[in-house]
Every structure is written in structure tokens, then in C-alpha cells.
Coordinates of C-alpha atoms in Angstrom, one line a residue:
Chain A
M44 CA 6.7 -25.8 26.9
G45 CA 6.8 -22.0 26.3
T46 CA 3.3 -21.5 27.7
A47 CA 4.1 -23.6 30.7
I48 CA 7.1 -21.4 31.6
W49 CA 4.8 -18.3 31.0
W50 CA 2.3 -19.7 33.4
V51 CA 4.9 -20.5 36.1
L52 CA 6.2 -16.9 35.8
F53 CA 2.7 -15.6 35.9
F54 CA 2.0 -17.7 39.1
I55 CA 5.1 -16.2 40.8
A56 CA 4.3 -12.7 39.7
A57 CA 0.6 -13.0 40.8
S58 CA 1.6 -14.4 44.2
L59 CA 4.2 -11.8 44.8
G60 CA 1.9 -9.0 43.6
T61 CA -0.9 -10.2 45.9
A62 CA 1.5 -10.5 48.8
V63 CA 2.8 -6.9 48.4
L64 CA -0.7 -5.6 47.8
G65 CA -1.9 -7.5 50.8
L66 CA 0.8 -6.1 53.1
L67 CA 0.1 -2.6 51.9
T68 CA -3.7 -3.2 52.5
R69 CA -2.8 -4.4 55.9
W70 CA -1.0 -1.1 56.5
V71 CA -4.1 0.8 55.2
D72 CA -6.2 -1.2 57.7
R73 CA -3.8 -0.4 60.6
K74 CA -3.5 3.3 59.6
V75 CA -7.2 3.8 59.2
T76 CA -7.9 2.0 62.5
A77 CA -5.3 4.3 64.2
R78 CA -6.9 7.4 62.7
V79 CA -10.4 6.2 63.8
Q80 CA -9.0 5.9 67.3
W81 CA -7.4 9.3 67.0
R82 CA -3.9 7.9 66.9
V83 CA -1.1 8.5 64.3
G84 CA -0.6 4.9 63.3
P85 CA 2.4 2.9 61.9
P86 CA 4.5 3.9 58.9
W87 CA 3.7 2.3 55.5
Y88 CA 6.5 -0.3 55.7
Q89 CA 5.3 -1.7 59.1
P90 CA 3.8 -5.0 57.8
F91 CA 7.0 -5.6 55.8
A92 CA 9.1 -5.0 59.0
D93 CA 6.9 -7.4 60.9
I94 CA 7.4 -10.2 58.4
L95 CA 11.2 -9.6 58.2
K96 CA 11.5 -9.6 62.0
L97 CA 9.4 -12.8 62.4
L98 CA 11.5 -14.6 59.8
G99 CA 14.6 -13.8 61.8
K100 CA 13.2 -15.0 65.2
E101 CA 13.6 -18.3 66.9
T102 CA 11.0 -21.0 65.9
I103 CA 9.7 -22.8 69.0
L104 CA 8.2 -26.2 68.5
P105 CA 6.0 -27.1 71.5
E106 CA 6.5 -30.7 72.8
P107 CA 3.1 -32.2 71.8
A108 CA 3.2 -30.6 68.3
G109 CA 4.5 -32.7 65.4
W110 CA 5.6 -31.9 61.9
G111 CA 1.9 -31.0 61.0
F112 CA 2.3 -27.9 63.2
L113 CA 5.0 -26.6 60.9
L114 CA 3.4 -27.8 57.7
A115 CA 0.0 -26.1 58.4
P116 CA 1.3 -22.5 57.6
I117 CA 3.1 -23.7 54.5
V118 CA 0.0 -25.3 53.1
A119 CA -2.1 -22.3 54.0
F120 CA 0.3 -20.0 52.2
A121 CA 0.5 -22.3 49.1
A122 CA -3.3 -22.5 48.8
T123 CA -3.6 -18.7 49.0
C124 CA -0.9 -18.3 46.3
V125 CA -2.8 -20.7 44.0
A126 CA -6.2 -19.0 44.6
A127 CA -4.5 -15.6 44.1
A128 CA -3.0 -16.7 40.7
I129 CA -6.4 -18.0 39.5
V130 CA -8.3 -14.8 40.5
V131 CA -5.6 -12.5 39.0
A132 CA -5.6 -14.6 35.8
A133 CA -9.4 -14.4 35.5
N134 CA -9.0 -10.6 35.4
V135 CA -5.9 -10.3 33.3
R136 CA -6.9 -12.9 30.7
P137 CA -10.6 -13.7 31.1
E138 CA -10.6 -16.1 28.2
A139 CA -7.8 -18.2 29.5
G140 CA -9.5 -19.7 32.6
F141 CA -10.9 -23.2 32.8
V142 CA -14.4 -24.3 33.5
G143 CA -15.0 -24.7 37.2
D144 CA -12.1 -22.4 38.4
L145 CA -14.7 -20.6 40.5
I146 CA -15.1 -23.9 42.5
V147 CA -11.4 -24.3 42.8
V148 CA -11.0 -20.8 44.2
L149 CA -13.8 -21.4 46.7
Y150 CA -12.1 -24.6 47.8
F151 CA -8.6 -23.0 48.1
L152 CA -10.1 -20.1 50.1
V153 CA -11.2 -22.6 52.7
V154 CA -7.7 -24.1 53.2
P155 CA -6.2 -21.2 55.2
S156 CA -8.9 -21.4 57.8
L157 CA -8.7 -25.2 57.8
M158 CA -4.9 -25.0 58.4
L159 CA -5.5 -22.6 61.2
V160 CA -7.8 -25.2 62.8
I161 CA -5.2 -28.0 62.3
G162 CA -2.3 -25.8 63.5
G163 CA -4.3 -24.7 66.6
S164 CA -5.3 -28.3 67.4
L165 CA -1.8 -29.6 67.1
S166 CA -0.3 -26.9 69.2
G167 CA -1.2 -28.7 72.4
N168 CA -2.4 -25.5 74.0
P169 CA -5.8 -25.2 75.6
H170 CA -6.2 -21.7 74.1
G171 CA -5.2 -23.0 70.7
A172 CA -7.8 -25.8 71.0
V173 CA -10.6 -23.4 72.0
G174 CA -9.6 -21.1 69.1
A175 CA -9.5 -24.0 66.6
S176 CA -12.9 -25.2 67.7
R177 CA -14.3 -21.7 67.3
E178 CA -12.6 -21.3 63.9
M179 CA -14.2 -24.6 62.8
K180 CA -17.7 -23.5 63.9
L181 CA -17.3 -20.2 62.1
L182 CA -16.2 -22.0 59.0
L183 CA -19.3 -24.2 59.1
A184 CA -21.4 -21.0 59.6
Y185 CA -20.2 -18.8 56.8
E186 CA -19.4 -21.2 54.0
L187 CA -23.0 -21.9 53.0
P188 CA -24.1 -18.3 52.7
L189 CA -21.0 -17.5 50.7
V190 CA -21.7 -20.3 48.2
L191 CA -25.4 -19.3 48.0
A192 CA -24.4 -15.7 47.2
V193 CA -22.0 -16.9 44.5
L194 CA -24.6 -19.2 43.1
A195 CA -27.1 -16.3 42.9
V196 CA -24.7 -14.5 40.6
V197 CA -23.9 -17.6 38.5
L198 CA -27.6 -18.4 38.0
G199 CA -28.6 -14.8 37.3
M200 CA -26.1 -13.8 34.7
S201 CA -27.0 -13.3 31.1
G202 CA -25.8 -15.9 28.6
G203 CA -26.5 -18.8 30.8
P204 CA -24.8 -20.1 33.9
T205 CA -21.1 -20.8 33.8
L206 CA -18.5 -21.6 36.4
R207 CA -15.7 -19.8 34.6
L208 CA -14.4 -16.9 36.8
G209 CA -13.3 -14.9 33.7
A210 CA -16.8 -15.1 32.2
I211 CA -18.5 -14.2 35.5
A212 CA -16.2 -11.1 35.9
R213 CA -17.4 -9.8 32.5
A214 CA -21.0 -10.9 32.7
E215 CA -24.0 -8.7 33.3
M216 CA -27.2 -9.7 35.1
R217 CA -30.2 -10.7 33.0
G218 CA -32.7 -8.2 34.4
T219 CA -33.9 -6.3 37.5
L220 CA -34.6 -9.3 39.7
P221 CA -31.2 -11.0 39.1
A222 CA -29.5 -7.7 39.6
V223 CA -31.2 -7.3 43.0
A224 CA -30.1 -10.9 43.7
S225 CA -26.4 -10.0 42.9
V226 CA -26.6 -6.9 45.2
L227 CA -28.0 -9.1 48.0
G228 CA -25.2 -11.6 47.2
F229 CA -22.6 -8.8 47.4
L230 CA -23.8 -7.8 50.9
I231 CA -23.8 -11.4 52.1
A232 CA -20.3 -11.9 50.7
L233 CA -19.1 -8.8 52.5
F234 CA -20.1 -10.4 55.9
C235 CA -18.6 -13.8 54.9
V236 CA -15.3 -12.1 53.9
Q237 CA -15.3 -10.3 57.3
A238 CA -15.6 -13.7 59.0
K239 CA -13.1 -15.4 56.7
M240 CA -10.6 -12.7 57.5
G241 CA -11.3 -13.0 61.2
L242 CA -11.9 -9.2 61.4
V243 CA -13.6 -7.7 64.4
P244 CA -17.2 -8.7 64.7
F245 CA -16.1 -12.2 63.9
D246 CA -12.6 -12.3 65.4
I247 CA -13.9 -14.9 67.8
A248 CA -11.3 -17.5 67.0
E249 CA -8.4 -15.2 67.6
A250 CA -9.9 -13.0 70.4
E251 CA -6.6 -11.6 71.7
T252 CA -8.3 -10.4 74.9
E253 CA -9.8 -13.8 75.9
I254 CA -7.9 -16.7 74.3
M255 CA -4.5 -15.0 73.5
G256 CA -4.6 -15.3 69.7
G257 CA -6.3 -18.7 69.6
P258 CA -4.8 -21.0 67.1
L259 CA -1.7 -18.8 66.8
V260 CA -0.9 -18.8 70.5
E261 CA 2.0 -21.3 70.2
Y262 CA 3.4 -20.1 66.8
S263 CA 6.6 -18.1 66.7
G264 CA 9.2 -17.0 64.2
A265 CA 8.9 -18.2 60.6
P266 CA 5.7 -20.2 60.8
L267 CA 4.0 -17.2 62.4
A268 CA 5.4 -15.1 59.6
M269 CA 3.8 -17.5 57.1
F270 CA 0.4 -17.2 58.8
Y271 CA 0.8 -13.4 59.0
L272 CA 1.7 -13.3 55.3
T273 CA -1.2 -15.6 54.4
R274 CA -3.6 -13.3 56.4
A275 CA -2.2 -10.3 54.6
M276 CA -2.6 -12.0 51.2
L277 CA -6.2 -12.9 52.0
F278 CA -6.7 -9.2 52.8
A279 CA -6.0 -8.4 49.2
L280 CA -7.4 -11.6 47.7
L281 CA -10.8 -11.7 49.3
P282 CA -11.8 -8.1 48.3
M283 CA -10.4 -8.9 44.8
F284 CA -12.5 -12.1 44.7
V285 CA -15.6 -10.2 45.8
V286 CA -15.1 -7.5 43.2
T287 CA -14.5 -10.1 40.5
V288 CA -17.6 -12.1 41.2
F289 CA -20.1 -9.5 42.3
W290 CA -18.9 -6.2 41.0
G291 CA -17.7 -6.6 37.4
G292 CA -14.1 -7.4 38.1
F293 CA -11.0 -5.4 36.9
G294 CA -10.0 -4.3 33.4
P295 CA -10.0 -4.7 30.5
H296 CA -8.6 -1.3 29.7
L297 CA -6.9 1.3 31.8
R298 CA -10.3 2.8 32.7
G299 CA -11.5 -0.7 33.8
W300 CA -8.4 -1.2 36.0
L301 CA -8.8 2.2 37.6
L302 CA -12.5 1.5 38.3
G303 CA -11.5 -1.9 39.6
A304 CA -9.0 -0.3 42.0
A305 CA -11.7 2.1 43.2
K306 CA -14.1 -0.8 43.8
Y307 CA -11.3 -2.7 45.6
L308 CA -10.7 0.3 47.9
V309 CA -14.4 0.6 48.6
V310 CA -14.6 -3.1 49.7
V311 CA -11.5 -2.8 51.8
G312 CA -12.8 0.5 53.3
A313 CA -16.1 -1.2 54.2
M314 CA -14.2 -4.1 55.9
V315 CA -12.0 -1.7 57.9
L316 CA -14.9 0.5 59.0
I317 CA -17.1 -2.5 60.0
R318 CA -14.1 -3.8 62.0
N319 CA -13.7 -0.5 63.8
T320 CA -17.3 0.2 64.7
N321 CA -18.4 -3.1 66.1
P322 CA -17.7 -5.2 69.2
R323 CA -16.8 -8.8 69.0
V324 CA -19.9 -11.1 69.0
R325 CA -20.1 -14.4 70.8
I326 CA -19.6 -17.6 68.8
D327 CA -23.2 -18.7 69.1
H328 CA -24.5 -15.3 68.1
A329 CA -22.2 -15.4 65.0
M330 CA -23.5 -18.8 64.1
K331 CA -27.1 -17.8 64.5
F332 CA -26.5 -14.7 62.4
F333 CA -25.0 -16.7 59.6
W334 CA -27.4 -19.7 59.7
F335 CA -30.7 -18.0 60.5
G336 CA -29.9 -14.5 59.0
L337 CA -27.7 -14.8 56.0
T338 CA -28.4 -18.3 54.8
P339 CA -32.2 -17.6 54.3
T340 CA -31.2 -14.3 52.6
G341 CA -28.9 -16.4 50.4
F342 CA -31.8 -18.6 49.4
V343 CA -33.9 -15.5 48.7
A344 CA -31.1 -14.2 46.4
V345 CA -30.9 -17.6 44.6
A346 CA -34.7 -17.5 44.2
L347 CA -34.6 -14.0 42.8
A348 CA -31.9 -14.9 40.4
V349 CA -34.0 -17.7 38.8
A350 CA -37.4 -15.9 39.2
D351 CA -37.5 -14.6 35.6
L352 CA -36.8 -18.1 34.1
R353 CA -39.9 -19.8 32.8
Chain B
M30 CA 22.6 -3.2 59.5
G31 CA 21.1 -6.4 58.3
L32 CA 17.4 -6.8 57.3
R33 CA 16.8 -9.0 60.3
L34 CA 18.0 -6.3 62.7
W35 CA 16.2 -3.6 60.9
G36 CA 13.0 -5.6 61.2
L37 CA 13.6 -6.2 64.9
K38 CA 14.1 -2.5 65.5
K39 CA 11.1 -1.4 63.5
S40 CA 8.7 -3.9 64.9
P41 CA 9.2 -4.7 68.6
W42 CA 6.2 -6.5 69.9
V43 CA 5.9 -6.3 73.6
Y44 CA 4.4 -8.6 76.2
H45 CA 3.4 -7.1 79.5
V46 CA 4.3 -9.1 82.7
N47 CA 3.2 -7.9 86.1
V48 CA 5.3 -9.6 88.8
G49 CA 4.0 -7.7 91.8
A50 CA 3.4 -4.1 90.7
C51 CA 0.9 -1.8 92.4
N52 CA -0.7 -1.2 89.0
N53 CA 0.6 2.3 88.6
C54 CA 3.3 1.3 86.2
D55 CA 0.8 -0.8 84.3
I56 CA -1.4 2.2 83.8
E57 CA 1.6 4.2 82.4
V58 CA 2.3 1.3 80.0
V59 CA -1.3 1.3 78.8
N60 CA -0.9 5.1 78.5
C61 CA 1.9 4.5 75.9
L62 CA -0.6 2.7 73.7
A63 CA -3.2 5.4 74.0
P64 CA -3.6 8.2 71.4
Q65 CA -1.4 10.8 73.2
F66 CA 1.8 8.7 72.9
D67 CA 0.7 5.9 70.4
V68 CA 3.8 3.6 70.3
E69 CA 2.3 1.9 67.2
R70 CA 4.0 4.8 65.4
F71 CA 7.3 2.8 66.1
G72 CA 5.7 -0.5 65.3
M73 CA 5.3 -1.5 69.0
V74 CA 2.2 -3.6 69.5
L75 CA 1.0 -5.3 72.7
V76 CA 0.8 -9.0 72.1
A77 CA -1.0 -11.6 74.0
T78 CA 1.6 -14.4 74.3
P79 CA 5.3 -14.5 75.0
R80 CA 5.8 -16.6 71.8
H81 CA 5.1 -13.5 69.7
A82 CA 7.1 -11.1 72.0
D83 CA 10.3 -9.3 71.2
A84 CA 10.4 -7.5 74.5
L85 CA 9.0 -8.2 78.0
L86 CA 7.8 -5.2 79.8
V87 CA 8.2 -6.2 83.4
T88 CA 6.5 -4.1 86.1
G89 CA 6.9 -4.5 89.9
G90 CA 9.6 -5.9 92.1
C91 CA 9.7 -9.7 91.6
T92 CA 7.9 -11.5 94.5
R93 CA 8.7 -15.0 95.5
Q94 CA 5.4 -16.2 94.0
A95 CA 6.1 -14.5 90.7
R96 CA 9.8 -15.5 90.4
P97 CA 9.4 -19.0 88.8
R98 CA 6.6 -17.6 86.5
L99 CA 8.7 -14.7 85.3
Q100 CA 11.6 -17.1 84.6
E101 CA 9.2 -19.5 82.7
V102 CA 7.8 -16.6 80.6
Y103 CA 11.3 -15.6 79.7
R104 CA 12.3 -19.1 78.8
Q105 CA 9.2 -19.5 76.6
A106 CA 9.6 -16.3 74.8
A107 CA 11.1 -16.5 71.2
K108 CA 14.6 -15.2 71.2
P109 CA 16.0 -12.6 70.7
C110 CA 13.9 -11.0 73.5
L111 CA 14.7 -7.9 75.4
V112 CA 13.6 -7.2 79.0
L113 CA 12.5 -3.8 80.0
C114 CA 12.2 -3.2 83.8
I115 CA 9.5 -0.5 84.2
G116 CA 9.5 1.4 87.4
S117 CA 11.7 1.7 90.5
C118 CA 10.4 -1.7 91.9
A119 CA 11.4 -3.6 88.8
C120 CA 14.8 -1.9 88.7
S121 CA 15.8 -2.1 92.3
M122 CA 12.8 -3.4 94.3
G123 CA 12.2 0.3 95.4
I124 CA 10.7 0.7 98.9
F125 CA 10.2 -3.1 99.2
A126 CA 14.0 -3.9 99.2
G127 CA 14.7 -6.3 102.0
S128 CA 11.1 -7.4 102.5
Y129 CA 10.5 -11.0 103.3
H130 CA 8.4 -11.6 100.2
M131 CA 10.8 -10.2 97.6
A132 CA 12.8 -12.6 95.4
G133 CA 15.2 -9.9 94.1
P134 CA 15.2 -7.3 91.4
V135 CA 14.0 -8.3 88.0
D136 CA 17.4 -8.3 86.2
E137 CA 18.9 -10.8 88.7
V138 CA 15.9 -13.1 88.3
I139 CA 16.1 -13.0 84.6
R140 CA 19.9 -13.4 84.6
E141 CA 19.5 -16.7 86.6
V142 CA 17.9 -18.0 83.4
D143 CA 20.0 -16.2 80.8
P144 CA 23.2 -14.4 81.9
Q145 CA 23.4 -12.8 78.5
A146 CA 19.9 -11.3 78.6
I147 CA 19.6 -7.7 77.4
V148 CA 18.0 -5.7 80.3
A149 CA 17.0 -2.1 80.1
Y150 CA 15.9 0.0 83.2
V151 CA 13.3 2.7 83.3
P152 CA 13.3 4.1 86.8
G153 CA 10.5 6.2 88.2
C154 CA 7.5 5.7 90.4
P155 CA 5.7 5.4 88.0
P156 CA 7.9 6.4 85.1
R157 CA 6.3 8.8 82.6
P158 CA 5.3 7.4 79.2
Q159 CA 8.0 9.5 77.6
A160 CA 10.6 7.7 79.8
I161 CA 9.2 4.3 78.9
I162 CA 9.4 5.1 75.2
S163 CA 12.9 6.5 75.6
G164 CA 14.0 3.4 77.5
A165 CA 12.6 1.1 74.7
V166 CA 14.5 3.2 72.1
K167 CA 17.7 2.9 74.0
A168 CA 17.3 -0.8 74.5
L169 CA 16.7 -1.2 70.7
Q170 CA 19.7 0.9 69.9
S171 CA 21.9 -1.3 72.0
L172 CA 21.2 -4.3 69.7

């Protein structure tokens, strides 16, 4: 009973922590973007003000939309919280995870995009429908390379393959070839994370200038705040996940946590700079890039990871 | 000041509606977003749909064609939602007052839908970006 309460408290703390970190990261993103464009940019509390404002606004339910329209952001938020708790737990107490939590995290990370698809389809808006279909295509495009990249690390680590996130975070690669495989995997994952976040080269589904925010076009008030918060949490969670799987994770001691924070900032910085120096690609170009560019690279990474096995 | 109001004042998202402007006011509005004035300092962001909007930036004197559309955009916007009339035409129809194609100044068109609507006026042909920012600040202070 005592451990159950401990885990519930841990879940709440991890979700809240990820939310706060994510909103601050969102500010870093907006501030750096502003500086790149030679502007001043918003103050640090801007994402918090946005959330508070949206929570206080009127919620409009379009006529064709049913209860699923309102449920979608809640499910997306809940799934992100669970994934955040598992990833944080894998870094705080690596020995406490369960076998296969890596697969659970990968599944839960799909849910926010899936809920965006469902919410956009239910909104009854043509822009929402187009955005939902693009989001779905993008999901089909980037999931396979991401799984292959993770697989390369799992197969290449010393001490045999395991699907426990805590073990993966602490593991080292067996030799040169698996190490190369993990670097390849890291690069692939960076692109997949960019697409998962819907950041600029792959913001095809939201595309404010052509389809008015895509799946979010009919959302207002509290449900929009939920999606906004989910997006912000993913901005913290996905770099954390990449650092955990591909770059040695956070911890265990103070030095490890400081190093982890530095790695996190490097990944976030890379995402923001990619976002600011690229134009939006077309959906078919994005799919070609992921299917015929990154997926074969992912297979090469897996092959390299198992090359030294006899 | 409650948290809700604080959030609203610190993060006004604006939706730009052109109901018959000559494009000069629109250029000044875009100028506000550019590096020299950068309204994102105050949390103002241009959004793509009235569902996300906290303020409608209306430019141009309302033509008869645009009247039902402007009213529909205001109806569809999530409340509370301010209305900012940018430029002489939006405030008072400017030099087009009395023309056959005008449906009336923007505030009257909006008040047909919502008599309690908060409307701010920024006169000028076109108003300078400083004037637009000052108008937005005054509208937010009136909340």
C-alpha cells in the first residue's frame, strides 16, 4: 500500500514537472525563434499565461462534433503524463522499471498524434479533415524509422538486448560498429522527434498559413489549452526520451544530472534551430524522406548493431 | 486581478479581418509583428482562426458584402473577444462615408450582433504601429 501511494505521488510529480519544464522549453523555443528573427520575444511566463487564458475562455462545440471531440485532448494529455512518468522513473530509479516499458512509452507517444487525428476528423471542418489526414500520413511515415533507430540501440548494447528503459539508459554499446549504429539512430530519432512535435520542416499537419492550424482549427478554450499543454509536455518529454535511449540518460549523481541537462539543451537547441532554418516541406516530400531516406538508414543502423555478432 | 484576467491581458491572440480596407492598414498591422515593434513581447500572436482569437483586428470600412461575414466571424469567435477598429475607415468609414456600398462603421455592425461588445478605435490613415499597440493596450486595460 505504501509503495502504491509513493508511485501515485511520483506520477503526479513527474507529470507536473514535465509540464512546467515543457512550458519553459516552449518559451526557450519562442525566445530563440524571436532572437533568430532579430526580435525581442515574449517574457518567460508567456506559455503559462497562454494556458491560463485558454482555460478561462469559452469552449465552443461545433455542431457535427460529438463527445469524442472533447475527449480527444484529455486522452492525449493523459497518455503524455503516463509516458512522462515512465521516462522520468527510468532515469530516477533505473532498477525500478518493468520489462517492456520502452514499448509502452513508444505506444503512448503515438497517442497524442492519434488524438489530434481523431479530434481533427470529428471537428467537421474541411481544414481539420485535411490536417487530420496529413497528420495520419506523417504518423505512418515517421513511426517505422523511429522504431528501427530504437531497435538499433537495443540490439547493439552490451550485456544483451533488453526492453527495460532504465537498463538502456545506463547501457554502453558493445563496440565500434554498434556505437556507429547508435549515432545513426540518434540522428534518425532527431528527425522523427521533429515530425512528432510538428515543428517546422514537418509542420504540414498544422500549417497555419494554408490550413489554419489543421486539426486544431475548431478547438477553443479549455480543450485547446489541453492540446497546447500536451504539445508543451512533448517538447520536454521527447528530448528527454531521446537523451535516455540514445545518449546515456540522466543521473545517477549530480554530475550525471548536470550532464543530462546539457544533453537535453543540446537536443532542444537542435530542434529549435532546425525549425528556424528550414521551410515547410510538402506532405509527399516528407513521406518520401522518411520512407526512402530514413527507413533504409534505420535498417543500416540495425545491421551495424548486429554486425559484430557471430 | 484574477488569474483569468491576468492571462487574458498577457496573452491576447489576434485575428486579422479585412472588411474592405485598401491594404494600407493591413501593412501597418503586419509591421507590428515585424522586428521593429515585435508585439510578441506582449504575448500578442497572429492566429489563423477566430476560434483561437481574443481580439479581432478589423481593418476597412465595412462593405455590404463583408457585413454578414464580419458578423459571423464575431459570432464564431470564442468569448471574451475584443474588437479593434484599425484605421479611419473602420472607425467612421473615413472618406467612404455615405457611399452606396458601405454597410456602416465596424462598431455598429458588431453591436448588431452583440450590444455589449468591447470596441476600441485606432484612427489614422493608416495608423502608425505605435498607435495600434497603444490602442490594444488601452482596450486590454478597459477589461
